[in-house]
Amino acid sequence: MSTHHLDARRLLCPMPVIKTQDTIKNLNNGDILSVVCTDPGAEHDIPAWCRINGHKVLDINHANHDITISIEVNGLGSTPSS
Amino acid sequence: MKGGKRHVVYDMNNRAAYKETSTTQKRKAVALISGGLDSMLATRLVMELGIHVEGINFFTGFCVEGHTHAIRKKDKTKPKRNNALWVAEQLGIKLHIVDVIEPYKSVVLNPKHGYGANMNPCLDCKGFMVGKAYEWIKENDFDFIITGEVMGQRPMSQRKDTMPVIQRESGAGDLLLRPLCAKKLPPTLPEREGWIDREKLLDLHGRSRKPQMALAEKYGFKDYAQPAGGCCFLTDANYTRKLTDLWGNRGTRDYELDDIMLLKVGRHLRPRSHFKLIISREEGESRFLEGYRKEFVHLKTISHGGPLALIDGDVNDNDLQLAARLVARYSQGRDADAVEIAIVDKQGISKNVTVNPIAVEDIPGDWIL
Ligand code: SF4
C-alpha cells in the first residue's frame, strides 16, 4: 500500500475526474490517492466517480479554496474492462 | 474457450482478422453516455436484455457539463453534478471519461460535413465519437457499441440518410446498435447473431419526446437532464459568436483548452480589434479569472467593490485607460466620479489609475460579444 498525490488545482470538471481516473488506473487496490482541486464541482464529481467505480472516499478537506479528497483505491479489476 | 456455439466477429478495419467467441459468454457493450435521457434509456434497455454495459463519455472541452455551474454562484441552487456520472450511477454501470480535447480540434476546425445552425459539427462529431468508442471496444475486448440516437430527432446527425454515414465513417459499421430506433434500421451484428433480441428493441422516430418520457416513467427515472439545444456549447449562438470573434481577431482558426474555457466565463467586450476584456460577473468568476494572472494583464477595482478583468491582446496606455473606465462601469463605483483601479502586468507589477466610469451610452452595442 502506498500514498500518492495529484494536483488538479485550477482544472475545471470533468478534468479533475479524468486525472483521478487516469492516475488510479496505474495504482493498486489498497493504495491511497489524495487529490487537491479548486473546482467546487469536483467535490461532487470525484466521489460520484468513486462510487460507480468501487473506490472509497476516506475524507474531504477544505482549506482556503483548496478541496482535498482522499481516496482508497478499491475497485481495480472488478469488471472485465478494468 | 467456454463451450457453446462459436461466432466469428469481424474486425471492421481488418476483415481478415477475427476473434472467436461463445454464445454462453456474457456479451459486453459500451454505451455513449452524454448525460441526457436518450442514452440513459438506450443503455437501460440493453442491460435488460442481459448485456454487460459500461459507459463512455468524451470530454471535448465544449461540453456543457459542470464548469460554469461550478464557477457561478447564481447557479448554486442547481445540482453541481456531472450528468454523465449521474446517469451512470442511476444505471449502476461504470463510466469511462475520455479526454479527446486534442483530436477533437480537427472535428471543430475542419468538419467534412459542415456545421449546423451554429458552430456545431454534429455529424462529424458523432462519427468521431463512435470511432473513438470503436477503438475503445477493440482495446478493451468489448463486443459492440450503443448510442441513444433516435431517427429524425436531430436535424443533422440523426436523419435516416446520415445515420449510416456515422456507421461508415466511424469504422464501427454494424457493431453500432441504436436500441431506441433499431427496428427502423437494418439489423446489426448483435441482432443478427442473436446476442440481442431485435423484437425487444424499439422503433422510435421523430422529434416528439413523449415516448422517451413514458419510458423514463416506466424505468422510474426522475430528475434527468434535458439540455435544450444539444450537448455542447457549439450549439449556442452567443458562444459561437465569441469563438468566431476570437479566431477573426487572432487571424488564425485554432484554440487551446484555456481559450475555450475562458469563452464560457464572464462578460466579453471588444472595444478595439487588437484587444478584448473578460470581466467577471461575480466572485466565483473573479476567483477563476485570478488563476490567469500570469498569462494576462489584469485589472481590479481598489476604491470600490468590483470585478476582476483580464485583457486579451497587446495594449498601449490609451487602451489601458479605456479598459479601466469600462471595468469601473461594471463596479460598484459605476455612478461615482472617480474609481481607483489597479492595473497589474503578467509579472505582478501593479500601477493604480483613477478613472471616470464610462457612460453606458458610450459603450457601442457591438463591443459586447
Ligand atoms: S451538440 Fe455538440 S457534442 Fe452533441 S453532436 Fe453536436 S457537436 Fe457533438
GROMACS .gro file of N, CA, C and O in nm, chain B residues 5-69:
model
  260
   87LYS      N    1  -2.204  -2.250  -2.906
   87LYS     CA    2  -2.189  -2.220  -3.048
   87LYS      C    3  -2.084  -2.111  -3.070
   87LYS      O    4  -2.076  -2.016  -2.993
   88ARG      N    5  -2.002  -2.131  -3.173
   88ARG     CA    6  -1.896  -2.033  -3.198
   88ARG      C    7  -1.940  -1.928  -3.297
   88ARG      O    8  -2.007  -1.957  -3.395
   89HIS      N    9  -1.903  -1.806  -3.270
   89HIS     CA   10  -1.931  -1.697  -3.362
   89HIS      C   11  -1.801  -1.637  -3.410
   89HIS      O   12  -1.703  -1.635  -3.339
   90VAL      N   13  -1.806  -1.584  -3.528
   90VAL     CA   14  -1.689  -1.515  -3.580
   90VAL      C   15  -1.725  -1.367  -3.587
   90VAL      O   16  -1.823  -1.329  -3.650
   91VAL      N   17  -1.648  -1.284  -3.519
   91VAL     CA   18  -1.675  -1.140  -3.520
   91VAL      C   19  -1.565  -1.071  -3.597
   91VAL      O   20  -1.449  -1.081  -3.562
   92TYR      N   21  -1.603  -1.005  -3.703
   92TYR     CA   22  -1.503  -0.943  -3.787
   92TYR      C   23  -1.458  -0.809  -3.732
   92TYR      O   24  -1.538  -0.734  -3.679
   93ASP      N   25  -1.331  -0.784  -3.747
   93ASP     CA   26  -1.278  -0.652  -3.718
   93ASP      C   27  -1.304  -0.568  -3.843
   93ASP      O   28  -1.261  -0.601  -3.951
   94MET      N   29  -1.380  -0.459  -3.828
   94MET     CA   30  -1.423  -0.382  -3.945
   94MET      C   31  -1.306  -0.319  -4.020
   94MET      O   32  -1.314  -0.289  -4.136
   95ASN      N   33  -1.195  -0.295  -3.947
   95ASN     CA   34  -1.080  -0.234  -4.015
   95ASN      C   35  -0.993  -0.340  -4.081
   95ASN      O   36  -0.911  -0.310  -4.165
   96ASN      N   37  -1.009  -0.459  -4.037
   96ASN     CA   38  -0.926  -0.565  -4.091
   96ASN      C   39  -1.011  -0.690  -4.097
   96ASN      O   40  -1.014  -0.770  -4.005
   97ARG      N   41  -1.085  -0.703  -4.208
   97ARG     CA   42  -1.184  -0.809  -4.215
   97ARG      C   43  -1.123  -0.949  -4.215
   97ARG      O   44  -1.192  -1.047  -4.195
   98ALA      N   45  -0.992  -0.955  -4.238
   98ALA     CA   46  -0.928  -1.086  -4.234
   98ALA      C   47  -0.910  -1.132  -4.090
   98ALA      O   48  -0.909  -1.250  -4.060
   99ALA      N   49  -0.897  -1.034  -4.001
   99ALA     CA   50  -0.874  -1.069  -3.861
   99ALA      C   51  -1.008  -1.090  -3.792
   99ALA      O   52  -1.105  -1.022  -3.821
  100TYR      N   53  -1.017  -1.185  -3.707
  100TYR     CA   54  -1.141  -1.206  -3.636
  100TYR      C   55  -1.114  -1.268  -3.501
  100TYR      O   56  -1.005  -1.317  -3.474
  101LYS      N   57  -1.215  -1.259  -3.416
  101LYS     CA   58  -1.198  -1.327  -3.289
  101LYS      C   59  -1.313  -1.426  -3.274
  101LYS      O   60  -1.424  -1.402  -3.324
  102GLU      N   61  -1.288  -1.532  -3.207
  102GLU     CA   62  -1.391  -1.631  -3.187
  102GLU      C   63  -1.447  -1.617  -3.047
  102GLU      O   64  -1.372  -1.601  -2.951
  103THR      N   65  -1.576  -1.619  -3.038
  103THR     CA   66  -1.637  -1.605  -2.906
  103THR      C   67  -1.745  -1.711  -2.890
  103THR      O   68  -1.771  -1.788  -2.981
  104SER      N   69  -1.808  -1.710  -2.778
  104SER     CA   70  -1.905  -1.814  -2.748
  104SER      C   71  -2.037  -1.753  -2.705
  104SER      O   72  -2.041  -1.648  -2.643
  105THR      N   73  -2.147  -1.819  -2.738
  105THR     CA   74  -2.279  -1.768  -2.701
  105THR      C   75  -2.304  -1.777  -2.551
  105THR      O   76  -2.389  -1.708  -2.498
  106THR      N   77  -2.228  -1.861  -2.482
  106THR     CA   78  -2.253  -1.876  -2.339
  106THR      C   79  -2.189  -1.762  -2.260
  106THR      O   80  -2.217  -1.745  -2.143
  107GLN      N   81  -2.103  -1.689  -2.324
  107GLN     CA   82  -2.033  -1.581  -2.258
  107GLN      C   83  -2.121  -1.456  -2.258
  107GLN      O   84  -2.192  -1.432  -2.354
  108LYS      N   85  -2.118  -1.379  -2.148
  108LYS     CA   86  -2.198  -1.257  -2.144
  108LYS      C   87  -2.138  -1.153  -2.237
  108LYS      O   88  -2.019  -1.123  -2.228
  109ARG      N   89  -2.220  -1.103  -2.328
  109ARG     CA   90  -2.171  -1.002  -2.423
  109ARG      C   91  -2.152  -0.868  -2.355
  109ARG      O   92  -2.223  -0.836  -2.259
  110LYS      N   93  -2.059  -0.791  -2.409
  110LYS     CA   94  -2.027  -0.663  -2.345
  110LYS      C   95  -2.043  -0.550  -2.445
  110LYS      O   96  -1.994  -0.559  -2.559
  111ALA      N   97  -2.111  -0.445  -2.402
  111ALA     CA   98  -2.130  -0.329  -2.489
  111ALA      C   99  -2.083  -0.205  -2.417
  111ALA      O  100  -2.092  -0.195  -2.294
  112VAL      N  101  -2.034  -0.110  -2.494
  112VAL     CA  102  -2.005   0.020  -2.435
  112VAL      C  103  -2.110   0.118  -2.487
  112VAL      O  104  -2.145   0.117  -2.605
  113ALA      N  105  -2.165   0.198  -2.394
  113ALA     CA  106  -2.270   0.293  -2.431
  113ALA      C  107  -2.215   0.435  -2.428
  113ALA      O  108  -2.148   0.472  -2.331
  114LEU      N  109  -2.240   0.511  -2.532
  114LEU     CA  110  -2.201   0.652  -2.531
  114LEU      C  111  -2.298   0.726  -2.439
  114LEU      O  112  -2.417   0.736  -2.471
  115ILE      N  113  -2.248   0.772  -2.327
  115ILE     CA  114  -2.333   0.838  -2.228
  115ILE      C  115  -2.307   0.989  -2.236
  115ILE      O  116  -2.198   1.037  -2.205
  116SER      N  117  -2.411   1.062  -2.276
  116SER     CA  118  -2.394   1.207  -2.286
  116SER      C  119  -2.436   1.275  -2.157
  116SER      O  120  -2.395   1.387  -2.128
  117GLY      N  121  -2.520   1.209  -2.081
  117GLY     CA  122  -2.578   1.271  -1.961
  117GLY      C  123  -2.724   1.303  -1.983
  117GLY      O  124  -2.795   1.339  -1.890
  118GLY      N  125  -2.771   1.288  -2.107
  118GLY     CA  126  -2.911   1.314  -2.138
  118GLY      C  127  -2.995   1.187  -2.124
  118GLY      O  128  -2.943   1.078  -2.093
  119LEU      N  129  -3.124   1.203  -2.149
  119LEU     CA  130  -3.218   1.093  -2.126
  119LEU      C  131  -3.203   0.979  -2.228
  119LEU      O  132  -3.212   0.861  -2.192
  120ASP      N  133  -3.183   1.013  -2.356
  120ASP     CA  134  -3.189   0.908  -2.459
  120ASP      C  135  -3.082   0.799  -2.441
  120ASP      O  136  -3.112   0.680  -2.450
  121SER      N  137  -2.959   0.842  -2.413
  121SER     CA  138  -2.855   0.740  -2.395
  121SER      C  139  -2.880   0.661  -2.267
  121SER      O  140  -2.846   0.542  -2.258
  122MET      N  141  -2.942   0.725  -2.170
  122MET     CA  142  -2.975   0.656  -2.045
  122MET      C  143  -3.078   0.545  -2.072
  122MET      O  144  -3.063   0.431  -2.026
  123LEU      N  145  -3.178   0.577  -2.153
  123LEU     CA  146  -3.283   0.479  -2.185
  123LEU      C  147  -3.227   0.366  -2.270
  123LEU      O  148  -3.257   0.248  -2.247
  124ALA      N  149  -3.146   0.403  -2.370
  124ALA     CA  150  -3.090   0.301  -2.460
  124ALA      C  151  -3.007   0.201  -2.380
  124ALA      O  152  -3.013   0.080  -2.401
  125THR      N  153  -2.928   0.254  -2.285
  125THR     CA  154  -2.842   0.169  -2.203
  125THR      C  155  -2.926   0.076  -2.115
  125THR      O  156  -2.901  -0.045  -2.107
  126ARG      N  157  -3.027   0.134  -2.054
  126ARG     CA  158  -3.113   0.056  -1.964
  126ARG      C  159  -3.180  -0.059  -2.039
  126ARG      O  160  -3.187  -0.172  -1.991
  127LEU      N  161  -3.226  -0.027  -2.160
  127LEU     CA  162  -3.294  -0.127  -2.242
  127LEU      C  163  -3.201  -0.244  -2.274
  127LEU      O  164  -3.238  -0.361  -2.263
  128VAL      N  165  -3.078  -0.212  -2.310
  128VAL     CA  166  -2.983  -0.317  -2.346
  128VAL      C  167  -2.939  -0.397  -2.223
  128VAL      O  168  -2.920  -0.519  -2.230
  129MET      N  169  -2.928  -0.329  -2.109
  129MET     CA  170  -2.894  -0.401  -1.985
  129MET      C  171  -3.001  -0.505  -1.953
  129MET      O  172  -2.972  -0.616  -1.908
  130GLU      N  173  -3.126  -0.464  -1.980
  130GLU     CA  174  -3.239  -0.551  -1.953
  130GLU      C  175  -3.233  -0.679  -2.037
  130GLU      O  176  -3.289  -0.780  -2.001
  131LEU      N  177  -3.164  -0.668  -2.150
  131LEU     CA  178  -3.155  -0.784  -2.241
  131LEU      C  179  -3.033  -0.871  -2.210
  131LEU      O  180  -2.990  -0.951  -2.293
  132GLY      N  181  -2.976  -0.851  -2.093
  132GLY     CA  182  -2.871  -0.941  -2.046
  132GLY      C  183  -2.730  -0.906  -2.090
  132GLY      O  184  -2.640  -0.989  -2.080
  133ILE      N  185  -2.711  -0.785  -2.138
  133ILE     CA  186  -2.577  -0.745  -2.184
  133ILE      C  187  -2.504  -0.671  -2.071
  133ILE      O  188  -2.565  -0.592  -2.000
  134HIS      N  189  -2.374  -0.697  -2.056
  134HIS     CA  190  -2.294  -0.619  -1.962
  134HIS      C  191  -2.261  -0.486  -2.029
  134HIS      O  192  -2.200  -0.485  -2.136
  135VAL      N  193  -2.303  -0.376  -1.969
  135VAL     CA  194  -2.279  -0.245  -2.033
  135VAL      C  195  -2.193  -0.156  -1.942
  135VAL      O  196  -2.214  -0.150  -1.821
  136GLU      N  197  -2.097  -0.090  -2.004
  136GLU     CA  198  -2.023   0.016  -1.935
  136GLU      C  199  -2.039   0.141  -2.019
  136GLU      O  200  -2.064   0.134  -2.140
  137GLY      N  201  -2.026   0.256  -1.954
  137GLY     CA  202  -2.047   0.382  -2.026
  137GLY      C  203  -1.916   0.445  -2.067
  137GLY      O  204  -1.811   0.421  -2.006
  138ILE      N  205  -1.924   0.525  -2.171
  138ILE     CA  206  -1.807   0.604  -2.211
  138ILE      C  207  -1.857   0.745  -2.240
  138ILE      O  208  -1.966   0.764  -2.294
  139ASN      N  209  -1.778   0.842  -2.196
  139ASN     CA  210  -1.817   0.981  -2.215
  139ASN      C  211  -1.693   1.056  -2.263
  139ASN      O  212  -1.584   1.038  -2.208
  140PHE      N  213  -1.709   1.136  -2.367
  140PHE     CA  214  -1.595   1.206  -2.424
  140PHE      C  215  -1.595   1.352  -2.385
  140PHE      O  216  -1.697   1.420  -2.403
  141PHE      N  217  -1.481   1.398  -2.334
  141PHE     CA  218  -1.471   1.540  -2.298
  141PHE      C  219  -1.397   1.614  -2.409
  141PHE      O  220  -1.279   1.594  -2.432
  142THR      N  221  -1.473   1.699  -2.478
  142THR     CA  222  -1.418   1.771  -2.593
  142THR      C  223  -1.367   1.910  -2.554
  142THR      O  224  -1.298   1.975  -2.631
  143GLY      N  225  -1.405   1.957  -2.437
  143GLY     CA  226  -1.373   2.095  -2.396
  143GLY      C  227  -1.494   2.185  -2.415
  143GLY      O  228  -1.503   2.291  -2.354
  144PHE      N  229  -1.587   2.143  -2.501
  144PHE     CA  230  -1.704   2.227  -2.529
  144PHE      C  231  -1.828   2.177  -2.454
  144PHE      O  232  -1.935   2.235  -2.468
  145CYS      N  233  -1.812   2.070  -2.379
  145CYS     CA  234  -1.927   2.009  -2.313
  145CYS      C  235  -1.993   2.107  -2.216
  145CYS      O  236  -1.925   2.186  -2.151
  146VAL      N  237  -2.124   2.100  -2.209
  146VAL     CA  238  -2.200   2.190  -2.122
  146VAL      C  239  -2.178   2.157  -1.974
  146VAL      O  240  -2.196   2.240  -1.887
  147GLU      N  241  -2.138   2.033  -1.949
  147GLU     CA  242  -2.120   1.986  -1.812
  147GLU      C  243  -2.048   2.083  -1.720
  147GLU      O  244  -1.953   2.149  -1.759
  148GLY      N  245  -2.094   2.081  -1.597
  148GLY     CA  246  -2.026   2.139  -1.483
  148GLY      C  247  -1.971   2.281  -1.483
  148GLY      O  248  -2.022   2.364  -1.409
  149HIS      N  249  -1.877   2.307  -1.568
  149HIS     CA  250  -1.793   2.427  -1.549
  149HIS      C  251  -1.861   2.551  -1.498
  149HIS      O  252  -1.836   2.595  -1.387
  150THR      N  253  -1.942   2.610  -1.583
  150THR     CA  254  -1.995   2.740  -1.545
  150THR      C  255  -2.086   2.726  -1.424
  150THR      O  256  -2.093   2.817  -1.344
  151HIS      N  257  -2.150   2.612  -1.412
  151HIS     CA  258  -2.233   2.592  -1.293
  151HIS      C  259  -2.146   2.599  -1.169
  151HIS      O  260  -2.181   2.657  -1.068
   0.00000   0.00000   0.00000
